[in-house]
mmCIF file of C-alpha atoms in Angstrom:
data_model
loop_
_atom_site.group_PDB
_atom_site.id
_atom_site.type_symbol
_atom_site.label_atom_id
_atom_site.label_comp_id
_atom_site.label_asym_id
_atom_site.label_seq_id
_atom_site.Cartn_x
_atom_site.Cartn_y
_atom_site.Cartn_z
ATOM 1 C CA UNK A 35 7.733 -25.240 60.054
ATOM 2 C CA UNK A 36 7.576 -23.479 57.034
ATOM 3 C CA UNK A 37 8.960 -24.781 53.922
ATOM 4 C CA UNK A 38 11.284 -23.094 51.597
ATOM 5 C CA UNK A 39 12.006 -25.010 48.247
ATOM 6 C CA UNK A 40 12.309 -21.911 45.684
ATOM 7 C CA UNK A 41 9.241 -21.856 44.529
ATOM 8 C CA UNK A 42 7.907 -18.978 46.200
ATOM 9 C CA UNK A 43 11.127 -16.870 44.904
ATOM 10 C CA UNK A 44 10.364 -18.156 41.397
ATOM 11 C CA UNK A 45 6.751 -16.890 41.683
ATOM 12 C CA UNK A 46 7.955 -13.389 42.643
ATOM 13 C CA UNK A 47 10.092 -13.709 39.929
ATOM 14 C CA UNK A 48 7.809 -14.089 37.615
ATOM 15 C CA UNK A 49 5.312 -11.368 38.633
ATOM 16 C CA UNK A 50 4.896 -8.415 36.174
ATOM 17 C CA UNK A 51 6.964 -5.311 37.032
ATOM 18 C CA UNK A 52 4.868 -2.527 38.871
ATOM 19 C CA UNK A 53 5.313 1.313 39.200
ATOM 20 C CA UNK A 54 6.739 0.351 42.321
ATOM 21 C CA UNK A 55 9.391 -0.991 40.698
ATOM 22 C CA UNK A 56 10.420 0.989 38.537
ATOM 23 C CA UNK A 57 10.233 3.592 41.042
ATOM 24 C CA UNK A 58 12.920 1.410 43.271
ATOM 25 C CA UNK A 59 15.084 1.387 40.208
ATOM 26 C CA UNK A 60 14.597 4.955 39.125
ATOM 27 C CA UNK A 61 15.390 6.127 42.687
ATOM 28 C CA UNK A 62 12.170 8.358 42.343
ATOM 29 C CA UNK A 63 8.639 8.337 43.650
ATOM 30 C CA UNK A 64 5.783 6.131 42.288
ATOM 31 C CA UNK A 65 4.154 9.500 41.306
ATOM 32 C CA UNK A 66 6.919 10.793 39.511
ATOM 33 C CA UNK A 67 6.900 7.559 37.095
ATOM 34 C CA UNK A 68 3.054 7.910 36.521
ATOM 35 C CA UNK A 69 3.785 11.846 35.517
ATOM 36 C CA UNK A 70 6.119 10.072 33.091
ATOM 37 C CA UNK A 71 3.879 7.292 31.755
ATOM 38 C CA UNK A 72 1.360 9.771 30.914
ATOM 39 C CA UNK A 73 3.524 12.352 29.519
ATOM 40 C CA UNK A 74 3.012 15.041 32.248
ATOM 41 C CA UNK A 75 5.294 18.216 31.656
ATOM 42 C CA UNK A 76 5.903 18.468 35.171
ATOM 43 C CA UNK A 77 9.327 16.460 35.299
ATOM 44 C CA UNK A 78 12.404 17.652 33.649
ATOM 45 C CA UNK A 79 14.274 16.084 30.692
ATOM 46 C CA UNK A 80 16.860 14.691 33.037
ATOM 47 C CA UNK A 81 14.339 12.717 35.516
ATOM 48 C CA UNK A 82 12.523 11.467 32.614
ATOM 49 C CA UNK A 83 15.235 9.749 31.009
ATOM 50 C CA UNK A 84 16.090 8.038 34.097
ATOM 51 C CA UNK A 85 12.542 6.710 34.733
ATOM 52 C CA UNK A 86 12.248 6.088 30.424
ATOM 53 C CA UNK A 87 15.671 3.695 31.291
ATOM 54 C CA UNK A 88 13.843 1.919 34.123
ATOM 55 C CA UNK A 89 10.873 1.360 32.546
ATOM 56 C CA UNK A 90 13.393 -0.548 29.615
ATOM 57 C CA UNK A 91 15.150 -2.333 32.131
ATOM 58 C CA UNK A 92 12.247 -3.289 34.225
ATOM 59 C CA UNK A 93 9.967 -4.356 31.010
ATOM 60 C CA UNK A 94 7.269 -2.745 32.570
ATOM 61 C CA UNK A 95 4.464 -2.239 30.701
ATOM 62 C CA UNK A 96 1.930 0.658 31.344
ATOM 63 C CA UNK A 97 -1.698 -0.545 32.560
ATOM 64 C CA UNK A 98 -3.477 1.305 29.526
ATOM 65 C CA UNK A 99 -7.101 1.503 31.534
ATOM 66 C CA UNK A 100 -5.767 3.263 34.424
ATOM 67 C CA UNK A 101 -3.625 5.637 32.048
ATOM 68 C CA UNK A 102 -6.906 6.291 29.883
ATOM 69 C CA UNK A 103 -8.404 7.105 33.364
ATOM 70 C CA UNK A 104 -5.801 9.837 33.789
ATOM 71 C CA UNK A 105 -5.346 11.086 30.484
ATOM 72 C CA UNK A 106 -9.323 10.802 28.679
ATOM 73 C CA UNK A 107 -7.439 9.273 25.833
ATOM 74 C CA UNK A 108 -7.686 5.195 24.651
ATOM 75 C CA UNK A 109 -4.907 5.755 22.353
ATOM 76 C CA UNK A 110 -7.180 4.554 19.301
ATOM 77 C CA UNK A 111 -8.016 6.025 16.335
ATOM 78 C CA UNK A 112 -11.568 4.983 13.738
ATOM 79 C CA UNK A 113 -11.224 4.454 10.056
ATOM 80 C CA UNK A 114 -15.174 4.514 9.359
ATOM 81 C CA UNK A 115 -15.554 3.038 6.013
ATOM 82 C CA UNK A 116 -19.140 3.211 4.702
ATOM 83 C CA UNK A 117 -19.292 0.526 2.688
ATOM 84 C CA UNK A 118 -19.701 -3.383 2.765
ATOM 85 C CA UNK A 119 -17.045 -5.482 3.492
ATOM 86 C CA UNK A 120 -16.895 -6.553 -0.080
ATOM 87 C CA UNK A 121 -16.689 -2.911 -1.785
ATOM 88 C CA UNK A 122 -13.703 -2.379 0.837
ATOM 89 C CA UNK A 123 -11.503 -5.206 0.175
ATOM 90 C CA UNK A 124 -12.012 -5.148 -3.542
ATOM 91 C CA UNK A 125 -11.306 -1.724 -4.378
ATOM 92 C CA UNK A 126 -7.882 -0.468 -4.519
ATOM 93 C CA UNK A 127 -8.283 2.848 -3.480
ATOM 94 C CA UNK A 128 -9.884 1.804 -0.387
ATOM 95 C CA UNK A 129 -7.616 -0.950 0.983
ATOM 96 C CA UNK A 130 -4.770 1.773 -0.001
ATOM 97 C CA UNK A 131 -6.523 4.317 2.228
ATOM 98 C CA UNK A 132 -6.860 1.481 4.846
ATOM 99 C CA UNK A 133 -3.054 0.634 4.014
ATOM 100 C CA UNK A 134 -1.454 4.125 4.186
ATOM 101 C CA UNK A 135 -3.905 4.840 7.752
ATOM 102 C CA UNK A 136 -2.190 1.759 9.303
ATOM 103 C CA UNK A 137 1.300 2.948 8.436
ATOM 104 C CA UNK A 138 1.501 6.391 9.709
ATOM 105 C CA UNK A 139 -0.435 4.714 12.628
ATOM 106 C CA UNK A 140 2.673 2.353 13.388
ATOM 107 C CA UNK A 141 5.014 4.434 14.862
ATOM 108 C CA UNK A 142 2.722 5.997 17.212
ATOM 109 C CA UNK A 143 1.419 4.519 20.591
ATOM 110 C CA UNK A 144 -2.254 4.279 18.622
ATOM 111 C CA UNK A 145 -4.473 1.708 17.876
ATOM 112 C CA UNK A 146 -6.326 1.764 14.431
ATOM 113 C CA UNK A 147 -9.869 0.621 14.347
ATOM 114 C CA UNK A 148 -11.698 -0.760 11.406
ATOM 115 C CA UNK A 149 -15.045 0.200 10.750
ATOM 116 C CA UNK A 150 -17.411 -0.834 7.879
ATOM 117 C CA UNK A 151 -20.686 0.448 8.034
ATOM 118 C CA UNK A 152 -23.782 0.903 5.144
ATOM 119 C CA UNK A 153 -27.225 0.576 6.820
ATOM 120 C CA UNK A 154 -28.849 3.033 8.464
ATOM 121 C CA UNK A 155 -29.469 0.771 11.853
ATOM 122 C CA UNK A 156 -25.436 0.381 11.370
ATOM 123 C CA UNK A 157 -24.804 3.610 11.620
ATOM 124 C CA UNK A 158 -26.553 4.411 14.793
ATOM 125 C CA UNK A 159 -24.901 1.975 16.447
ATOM 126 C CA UNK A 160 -21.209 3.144 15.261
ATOM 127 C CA UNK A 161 -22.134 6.773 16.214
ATOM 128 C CA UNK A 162 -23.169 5.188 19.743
ATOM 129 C CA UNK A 163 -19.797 3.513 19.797
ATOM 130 C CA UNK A 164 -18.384 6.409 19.060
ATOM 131 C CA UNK A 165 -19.581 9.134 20.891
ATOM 132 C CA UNK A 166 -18.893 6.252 23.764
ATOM 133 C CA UNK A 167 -15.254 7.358 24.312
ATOM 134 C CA UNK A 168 -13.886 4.157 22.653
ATOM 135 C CA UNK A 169 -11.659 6.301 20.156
ATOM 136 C CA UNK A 170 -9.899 9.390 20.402
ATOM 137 C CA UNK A 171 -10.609 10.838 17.194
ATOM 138 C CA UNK A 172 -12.487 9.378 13.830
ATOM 139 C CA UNK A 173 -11.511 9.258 9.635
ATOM 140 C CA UNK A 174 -14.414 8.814 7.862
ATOM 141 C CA UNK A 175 -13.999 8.046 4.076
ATOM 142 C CA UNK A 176 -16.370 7.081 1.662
ATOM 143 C CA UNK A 177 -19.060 9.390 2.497
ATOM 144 C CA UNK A 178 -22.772 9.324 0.227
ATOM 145 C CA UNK A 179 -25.037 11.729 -0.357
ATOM 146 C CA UNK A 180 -25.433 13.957 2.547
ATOM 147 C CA UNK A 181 -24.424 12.299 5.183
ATOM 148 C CA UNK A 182 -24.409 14.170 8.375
ATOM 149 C CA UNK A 183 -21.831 11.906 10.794
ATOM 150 C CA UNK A 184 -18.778 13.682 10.157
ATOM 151 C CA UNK A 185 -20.945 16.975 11.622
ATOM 152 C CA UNK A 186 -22.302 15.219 14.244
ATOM 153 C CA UNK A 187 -19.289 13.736 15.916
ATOM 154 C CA UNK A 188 -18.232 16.618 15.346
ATOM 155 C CA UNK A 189 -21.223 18.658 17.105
ATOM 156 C CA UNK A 190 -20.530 16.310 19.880
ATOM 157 C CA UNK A 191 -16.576 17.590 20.038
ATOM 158 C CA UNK A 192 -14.825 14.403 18.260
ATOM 159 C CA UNK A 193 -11.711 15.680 16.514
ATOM 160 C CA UNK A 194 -13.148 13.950 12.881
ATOM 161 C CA UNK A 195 -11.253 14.442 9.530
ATOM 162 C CA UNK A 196 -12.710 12.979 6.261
ATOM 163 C CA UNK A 197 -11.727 11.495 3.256
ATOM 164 C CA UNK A 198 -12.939 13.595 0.356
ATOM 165 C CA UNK A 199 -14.997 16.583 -0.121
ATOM 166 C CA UNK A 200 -18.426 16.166 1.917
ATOM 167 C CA UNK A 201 -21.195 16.849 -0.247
ATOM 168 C CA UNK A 202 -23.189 18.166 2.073
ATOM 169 C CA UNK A 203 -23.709 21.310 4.649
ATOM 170 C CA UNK A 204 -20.702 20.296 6.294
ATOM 171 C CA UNK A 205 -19.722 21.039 9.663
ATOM 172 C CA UNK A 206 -16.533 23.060 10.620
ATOM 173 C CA UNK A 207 -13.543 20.170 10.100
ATOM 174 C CA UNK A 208 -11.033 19.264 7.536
ATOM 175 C CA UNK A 209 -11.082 17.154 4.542
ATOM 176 C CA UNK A 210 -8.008 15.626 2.342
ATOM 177 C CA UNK A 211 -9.372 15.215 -1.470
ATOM 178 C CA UNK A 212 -7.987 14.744 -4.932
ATOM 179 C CA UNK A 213 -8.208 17.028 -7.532
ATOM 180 C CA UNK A 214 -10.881 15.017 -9.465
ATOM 181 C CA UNK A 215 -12.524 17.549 -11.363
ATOM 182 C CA UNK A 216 -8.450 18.745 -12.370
ATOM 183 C CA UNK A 217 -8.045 14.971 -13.160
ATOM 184 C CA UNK A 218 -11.000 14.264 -15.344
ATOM 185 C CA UNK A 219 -10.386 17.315 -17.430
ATOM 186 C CA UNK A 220 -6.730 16.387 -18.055
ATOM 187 C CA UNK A 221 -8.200 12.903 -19.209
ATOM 188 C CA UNK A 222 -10.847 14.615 -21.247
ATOM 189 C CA UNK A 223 -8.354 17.080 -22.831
ATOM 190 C CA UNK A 224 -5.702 13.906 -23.604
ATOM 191 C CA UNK A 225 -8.204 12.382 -25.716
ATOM 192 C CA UNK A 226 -9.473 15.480 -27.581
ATOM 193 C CA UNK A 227 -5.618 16.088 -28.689
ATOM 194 C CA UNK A 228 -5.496 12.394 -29.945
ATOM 195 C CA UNK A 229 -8.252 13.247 -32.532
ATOM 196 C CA UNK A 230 -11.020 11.907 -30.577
ATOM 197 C CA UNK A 231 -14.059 13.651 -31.057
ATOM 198 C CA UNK A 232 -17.131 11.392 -29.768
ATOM 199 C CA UNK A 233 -16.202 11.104 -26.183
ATOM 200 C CA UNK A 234 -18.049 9.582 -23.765
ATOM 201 C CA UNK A 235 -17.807 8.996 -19.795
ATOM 202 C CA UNK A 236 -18.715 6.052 -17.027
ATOM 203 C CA UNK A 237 -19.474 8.487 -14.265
ATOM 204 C CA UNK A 238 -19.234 7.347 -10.672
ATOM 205 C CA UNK A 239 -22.405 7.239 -7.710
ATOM 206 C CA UNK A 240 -23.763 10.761 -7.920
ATOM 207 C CA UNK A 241 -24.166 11.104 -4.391
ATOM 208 C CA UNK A 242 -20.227 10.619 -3.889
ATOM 209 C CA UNK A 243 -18.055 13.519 -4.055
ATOM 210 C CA UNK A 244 -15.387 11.975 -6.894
ATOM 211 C CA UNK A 245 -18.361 10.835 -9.110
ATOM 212 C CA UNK A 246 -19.634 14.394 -8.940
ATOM 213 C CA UNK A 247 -16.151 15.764 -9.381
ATOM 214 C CA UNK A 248 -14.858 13.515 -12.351
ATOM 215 C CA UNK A 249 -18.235 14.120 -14.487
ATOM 216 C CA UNK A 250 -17.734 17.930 -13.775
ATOM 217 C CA UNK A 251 -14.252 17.749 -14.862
ATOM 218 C CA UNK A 252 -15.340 15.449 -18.478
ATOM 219 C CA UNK A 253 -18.166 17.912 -18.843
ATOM 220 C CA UNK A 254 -16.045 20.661 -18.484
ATOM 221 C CA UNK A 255 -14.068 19.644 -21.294
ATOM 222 C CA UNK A 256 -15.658 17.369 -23.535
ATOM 223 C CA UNK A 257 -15.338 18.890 -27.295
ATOM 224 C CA UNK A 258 -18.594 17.581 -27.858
ATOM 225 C CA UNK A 259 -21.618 16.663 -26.771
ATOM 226 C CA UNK A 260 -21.957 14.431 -23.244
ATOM 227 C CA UNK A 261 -22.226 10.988 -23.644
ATOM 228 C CA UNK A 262 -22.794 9.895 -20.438
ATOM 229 C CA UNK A 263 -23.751 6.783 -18.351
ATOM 230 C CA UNK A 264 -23.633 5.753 -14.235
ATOM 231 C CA UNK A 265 -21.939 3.104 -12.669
ATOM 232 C CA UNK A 266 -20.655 2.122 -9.341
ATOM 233 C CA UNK A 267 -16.910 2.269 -9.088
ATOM 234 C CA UNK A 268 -16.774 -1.590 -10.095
ATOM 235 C CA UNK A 269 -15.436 -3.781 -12.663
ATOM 236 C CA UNK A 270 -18.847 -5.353 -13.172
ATOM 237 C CA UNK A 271 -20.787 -1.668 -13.433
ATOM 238 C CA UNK A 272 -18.368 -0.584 -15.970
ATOM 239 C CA UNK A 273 -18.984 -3.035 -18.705
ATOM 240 C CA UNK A 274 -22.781 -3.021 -18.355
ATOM 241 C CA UNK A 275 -22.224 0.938 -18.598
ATOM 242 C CA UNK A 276 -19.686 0.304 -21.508
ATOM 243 C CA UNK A 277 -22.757 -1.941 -23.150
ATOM 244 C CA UNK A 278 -25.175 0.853 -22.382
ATOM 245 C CA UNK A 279 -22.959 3.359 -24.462
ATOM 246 C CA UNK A 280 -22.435 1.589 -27.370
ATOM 247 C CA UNK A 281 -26.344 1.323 -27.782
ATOM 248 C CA UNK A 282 -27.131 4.608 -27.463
ATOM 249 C CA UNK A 283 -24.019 6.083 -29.270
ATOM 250 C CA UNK A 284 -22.128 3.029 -31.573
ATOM 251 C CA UNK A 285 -20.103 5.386 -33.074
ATOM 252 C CA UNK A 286 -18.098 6.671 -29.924
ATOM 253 C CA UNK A 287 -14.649 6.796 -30.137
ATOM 254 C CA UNK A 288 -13.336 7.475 -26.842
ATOM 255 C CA UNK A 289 -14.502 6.471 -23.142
ATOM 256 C CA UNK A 290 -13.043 8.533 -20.163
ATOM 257 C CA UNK A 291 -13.945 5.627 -16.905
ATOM 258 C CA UNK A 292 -13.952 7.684 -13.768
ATOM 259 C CA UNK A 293 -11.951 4.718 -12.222
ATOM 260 C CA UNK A 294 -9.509 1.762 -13.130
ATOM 261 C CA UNK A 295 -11.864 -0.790 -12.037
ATOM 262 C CA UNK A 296 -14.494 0.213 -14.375
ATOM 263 C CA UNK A 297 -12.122 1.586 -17.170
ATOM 264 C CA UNK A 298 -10.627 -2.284 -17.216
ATOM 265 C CA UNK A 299 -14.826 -3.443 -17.109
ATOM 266 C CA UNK A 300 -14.957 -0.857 -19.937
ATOM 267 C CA UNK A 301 -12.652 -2.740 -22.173
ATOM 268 C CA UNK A 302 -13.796 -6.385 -22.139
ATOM 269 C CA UNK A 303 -16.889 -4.997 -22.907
ATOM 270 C CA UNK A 304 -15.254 -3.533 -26.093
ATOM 271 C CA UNK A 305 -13.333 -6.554 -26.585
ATOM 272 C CA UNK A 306 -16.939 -8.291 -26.370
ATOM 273 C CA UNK A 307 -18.426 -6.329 -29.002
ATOM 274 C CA UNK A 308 -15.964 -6.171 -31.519
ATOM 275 C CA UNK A 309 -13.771 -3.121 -31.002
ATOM 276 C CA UNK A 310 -10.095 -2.374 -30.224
ATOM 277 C CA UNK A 311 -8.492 -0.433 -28.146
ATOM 278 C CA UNK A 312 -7.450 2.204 -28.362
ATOM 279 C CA UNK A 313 -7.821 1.659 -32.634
ATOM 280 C CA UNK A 314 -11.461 1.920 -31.943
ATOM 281 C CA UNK A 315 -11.823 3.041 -28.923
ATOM 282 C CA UNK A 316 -9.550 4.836 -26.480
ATOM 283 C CA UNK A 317 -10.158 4.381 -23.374
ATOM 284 C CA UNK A 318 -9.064 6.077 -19.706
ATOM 285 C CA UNK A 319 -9.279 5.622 -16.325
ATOM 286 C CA UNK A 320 -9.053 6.960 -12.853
ATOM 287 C CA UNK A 321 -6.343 6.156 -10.171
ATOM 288 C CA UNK A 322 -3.707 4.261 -11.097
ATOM 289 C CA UNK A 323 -4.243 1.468 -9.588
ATOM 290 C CA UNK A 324 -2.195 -1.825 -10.214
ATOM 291 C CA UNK A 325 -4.830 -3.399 -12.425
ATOM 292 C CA UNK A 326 -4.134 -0.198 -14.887
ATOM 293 C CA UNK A 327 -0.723 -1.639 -15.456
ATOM 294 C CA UNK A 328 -1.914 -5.452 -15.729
ATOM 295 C CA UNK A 329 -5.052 -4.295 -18.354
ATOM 296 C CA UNK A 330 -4.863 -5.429 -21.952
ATOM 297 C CA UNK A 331 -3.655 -2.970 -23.145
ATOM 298 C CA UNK A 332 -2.328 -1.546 -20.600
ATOM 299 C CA UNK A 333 -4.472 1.373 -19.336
ATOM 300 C CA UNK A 334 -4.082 5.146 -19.492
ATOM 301 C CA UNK A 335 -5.024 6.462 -16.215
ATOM 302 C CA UNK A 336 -5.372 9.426 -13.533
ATOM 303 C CA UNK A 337 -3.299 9.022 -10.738
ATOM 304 C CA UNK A 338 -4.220 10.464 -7.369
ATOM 305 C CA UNK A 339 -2.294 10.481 -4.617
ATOM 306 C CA UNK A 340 -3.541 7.686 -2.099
ATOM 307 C CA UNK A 341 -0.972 6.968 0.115
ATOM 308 C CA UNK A 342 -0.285 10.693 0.887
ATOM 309 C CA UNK A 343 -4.499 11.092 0.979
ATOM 310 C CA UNK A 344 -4.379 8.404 4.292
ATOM 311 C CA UNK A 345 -0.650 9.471 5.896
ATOM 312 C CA UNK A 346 -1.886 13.239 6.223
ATOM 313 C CA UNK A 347 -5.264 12.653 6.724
ATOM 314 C CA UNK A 348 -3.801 10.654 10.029
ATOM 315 C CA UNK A 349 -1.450 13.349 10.778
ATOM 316 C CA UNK A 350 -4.682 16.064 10.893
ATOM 317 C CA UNK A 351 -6.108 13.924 13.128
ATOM 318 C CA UNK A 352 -3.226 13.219 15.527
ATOM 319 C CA UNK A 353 -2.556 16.803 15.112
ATOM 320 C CA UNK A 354 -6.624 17.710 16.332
ATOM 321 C CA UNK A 355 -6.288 14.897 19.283
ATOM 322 C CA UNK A 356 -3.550 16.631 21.103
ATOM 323 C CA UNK A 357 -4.710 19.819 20.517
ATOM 324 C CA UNK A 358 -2.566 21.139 17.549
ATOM 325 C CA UNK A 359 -5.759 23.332 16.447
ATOM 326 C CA UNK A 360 -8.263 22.434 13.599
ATOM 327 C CA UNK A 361 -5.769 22.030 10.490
ATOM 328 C CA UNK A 362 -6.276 22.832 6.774
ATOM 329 C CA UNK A 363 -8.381 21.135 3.957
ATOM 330 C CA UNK A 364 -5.932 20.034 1.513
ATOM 331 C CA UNK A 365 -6.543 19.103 -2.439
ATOM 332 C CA UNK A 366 -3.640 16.458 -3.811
ATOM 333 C CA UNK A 367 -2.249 17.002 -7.324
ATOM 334 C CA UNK A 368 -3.331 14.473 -10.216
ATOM 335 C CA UNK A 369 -1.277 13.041 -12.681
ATOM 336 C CA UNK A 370 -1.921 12.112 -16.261
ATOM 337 C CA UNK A 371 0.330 8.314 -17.026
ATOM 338 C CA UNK A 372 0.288 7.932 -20.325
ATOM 339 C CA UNK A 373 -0.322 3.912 -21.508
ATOM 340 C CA UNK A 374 -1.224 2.198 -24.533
ATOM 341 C CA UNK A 375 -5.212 2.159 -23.977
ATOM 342 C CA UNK A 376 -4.933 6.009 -25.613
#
């Protein structure tokens, strides 16, 4: 005799809902609710609703394997950073870029996935990864030199869209940028009409496109002649460039930093040596960051556009991976903000 204590209607209970069952509460066919789960235009607005409610009622939740089997899409989208993992969570512009990604992101059904890579062995194993089918489409941002990824995911039909203006041959796809060179000059020009006439500039990596952009734009309008010295983005690289200046030219009187980070590196190094700011030296920056509005004195800065840089470089993307056609490069505006550094 068999016995019946509950517990085998307590383990039914507790099995996960199938398409079957939503098709028993739908009142349709266990096709028609797949058509639906994977967004097939062959069921009408009415019949979709209905399944849409059983799937709500049911808490049925789609088996994402076995939809990526039907639809060639994982529903996840690569931010390809390629730097270390310390460059990426201690600059601002790139954990706002990571930031602003993962926000359009959340209202979609798609998955963001991190990716930090800098070596060249790294790289060949994230192009592997990707070219795998593991994503549906790839951002790539912080792009040196003349890197050739972003052409050949593209080569190998990945919808791609990248962060900046590639330096090199590029490939045919779309780029979101700032209007450095715009930027810089505005900087360049601010501190000419303050009576500055010896200005110099911390440059950023030559083989990035906003270092080569932001020197263009300082040379473009410097009233005099270039005083100019490298650095790296950082806080660190800025004052040794800062140091680096003031030996070569001591009697500088203005210092255009093609970012915050090194603008704010810029100053203790003047603070080190002896001169004020801006009395001595007026300094600017690049971005707007938050530390431009904790700096002593507070910094005069070039803002770009950051979080509208990640939301529509996402949207070209989403726009590529259903098939919305290639999209257009866009440039963002730049702003001059006006602090007490100038």
């Amino acid at each position: 005799m068999t016995r019946t204590d509950g517990r085998s209607k307590v383990a039914a209970a507790a099995e996960p809902p199938t398409l079957e069952t939503v098709a028993a509460v739908a009142g349709v066919s266990r096709a028609t609710v797949s058509r639906v789960i994977n967004s097939s235009p062959k069921v009408s607005p009415r019949v979709r609703e209905v399944v849409e409610a059983a799937i709500a009622r049911t808490g049925y939740v789609p088996n994402r394997a076995a939809r990526t089997l039907v639809t060639r899409r994982t529903d996840s989208v690569a931010l390809v950073v390629q730097e270390p993992e310390t460059r990426l969570f201690g600059d601002p512009y790139l954990s706002a870029i990571v930031r602003s990604v993962g926000a359009e992101l959340a209202d979609t059904d798609n998955q963001l996935v991190l990716m930090m890579v800098r070596t060249a062995a790294q790289q060949d194993r994230l192009e592997r990864y990707l070219r795998g089918g593991h994503v549906d489409g790839a951002l790539l941002v912080s792009l040196h030199g003349d890197d050739s990824l972003a052409g050949r995911l593209h080569d190998a039909g990945m919808p791609v869209v990248v962060g900046g203006r590639p330096l090199g041959p590029g490939a045919d796809f779309v780029y979101v940028d700032a209007d450095n060179v715009g930027g810089a000059r505005a900087a360049v020009e601010h501190l000419s009409a303050r009576g500055r006439r010896r200005i110099a500039t911390i440059a950023g990596p030559q083989d990035m496109c906003a270092g080569v952009d932001r020197l263009r734009g300082y040379l473009d309008a410097v009233p005099g002649p270039a005083l100019v010295a490298h650095a790296d983005f950082g806080r660190a690289g800025g004052a040794a460039a800062m140091r680096t200046l003031l030996a070569e030219a001591p009697d500088l009187d203005a210092v255009f930093a093609a970012s915050d980070l090194m603008a704010v590196g810029a100053m203790a190094a003047l603070a080190a040596a002896g001169r004020r700011v801006p009395e001595d030296v007026a300094v600017v920056g690049f971005d707007d960051a938050d530390v431009a509005g904790w700096a002593e004195p507070a910094l005069t800065t070039v803002r770009q556009q950051v979080a509208e840089q990640g939301r529509l470089m996402t949207r070209l993307l989403l726009e590529r991976i259903g098939g919305g056609g290639l999209g257009t490069s866009a440039v963002l505006g730049t702003t001059l903000v006006e602090r007490r550094s100038s």
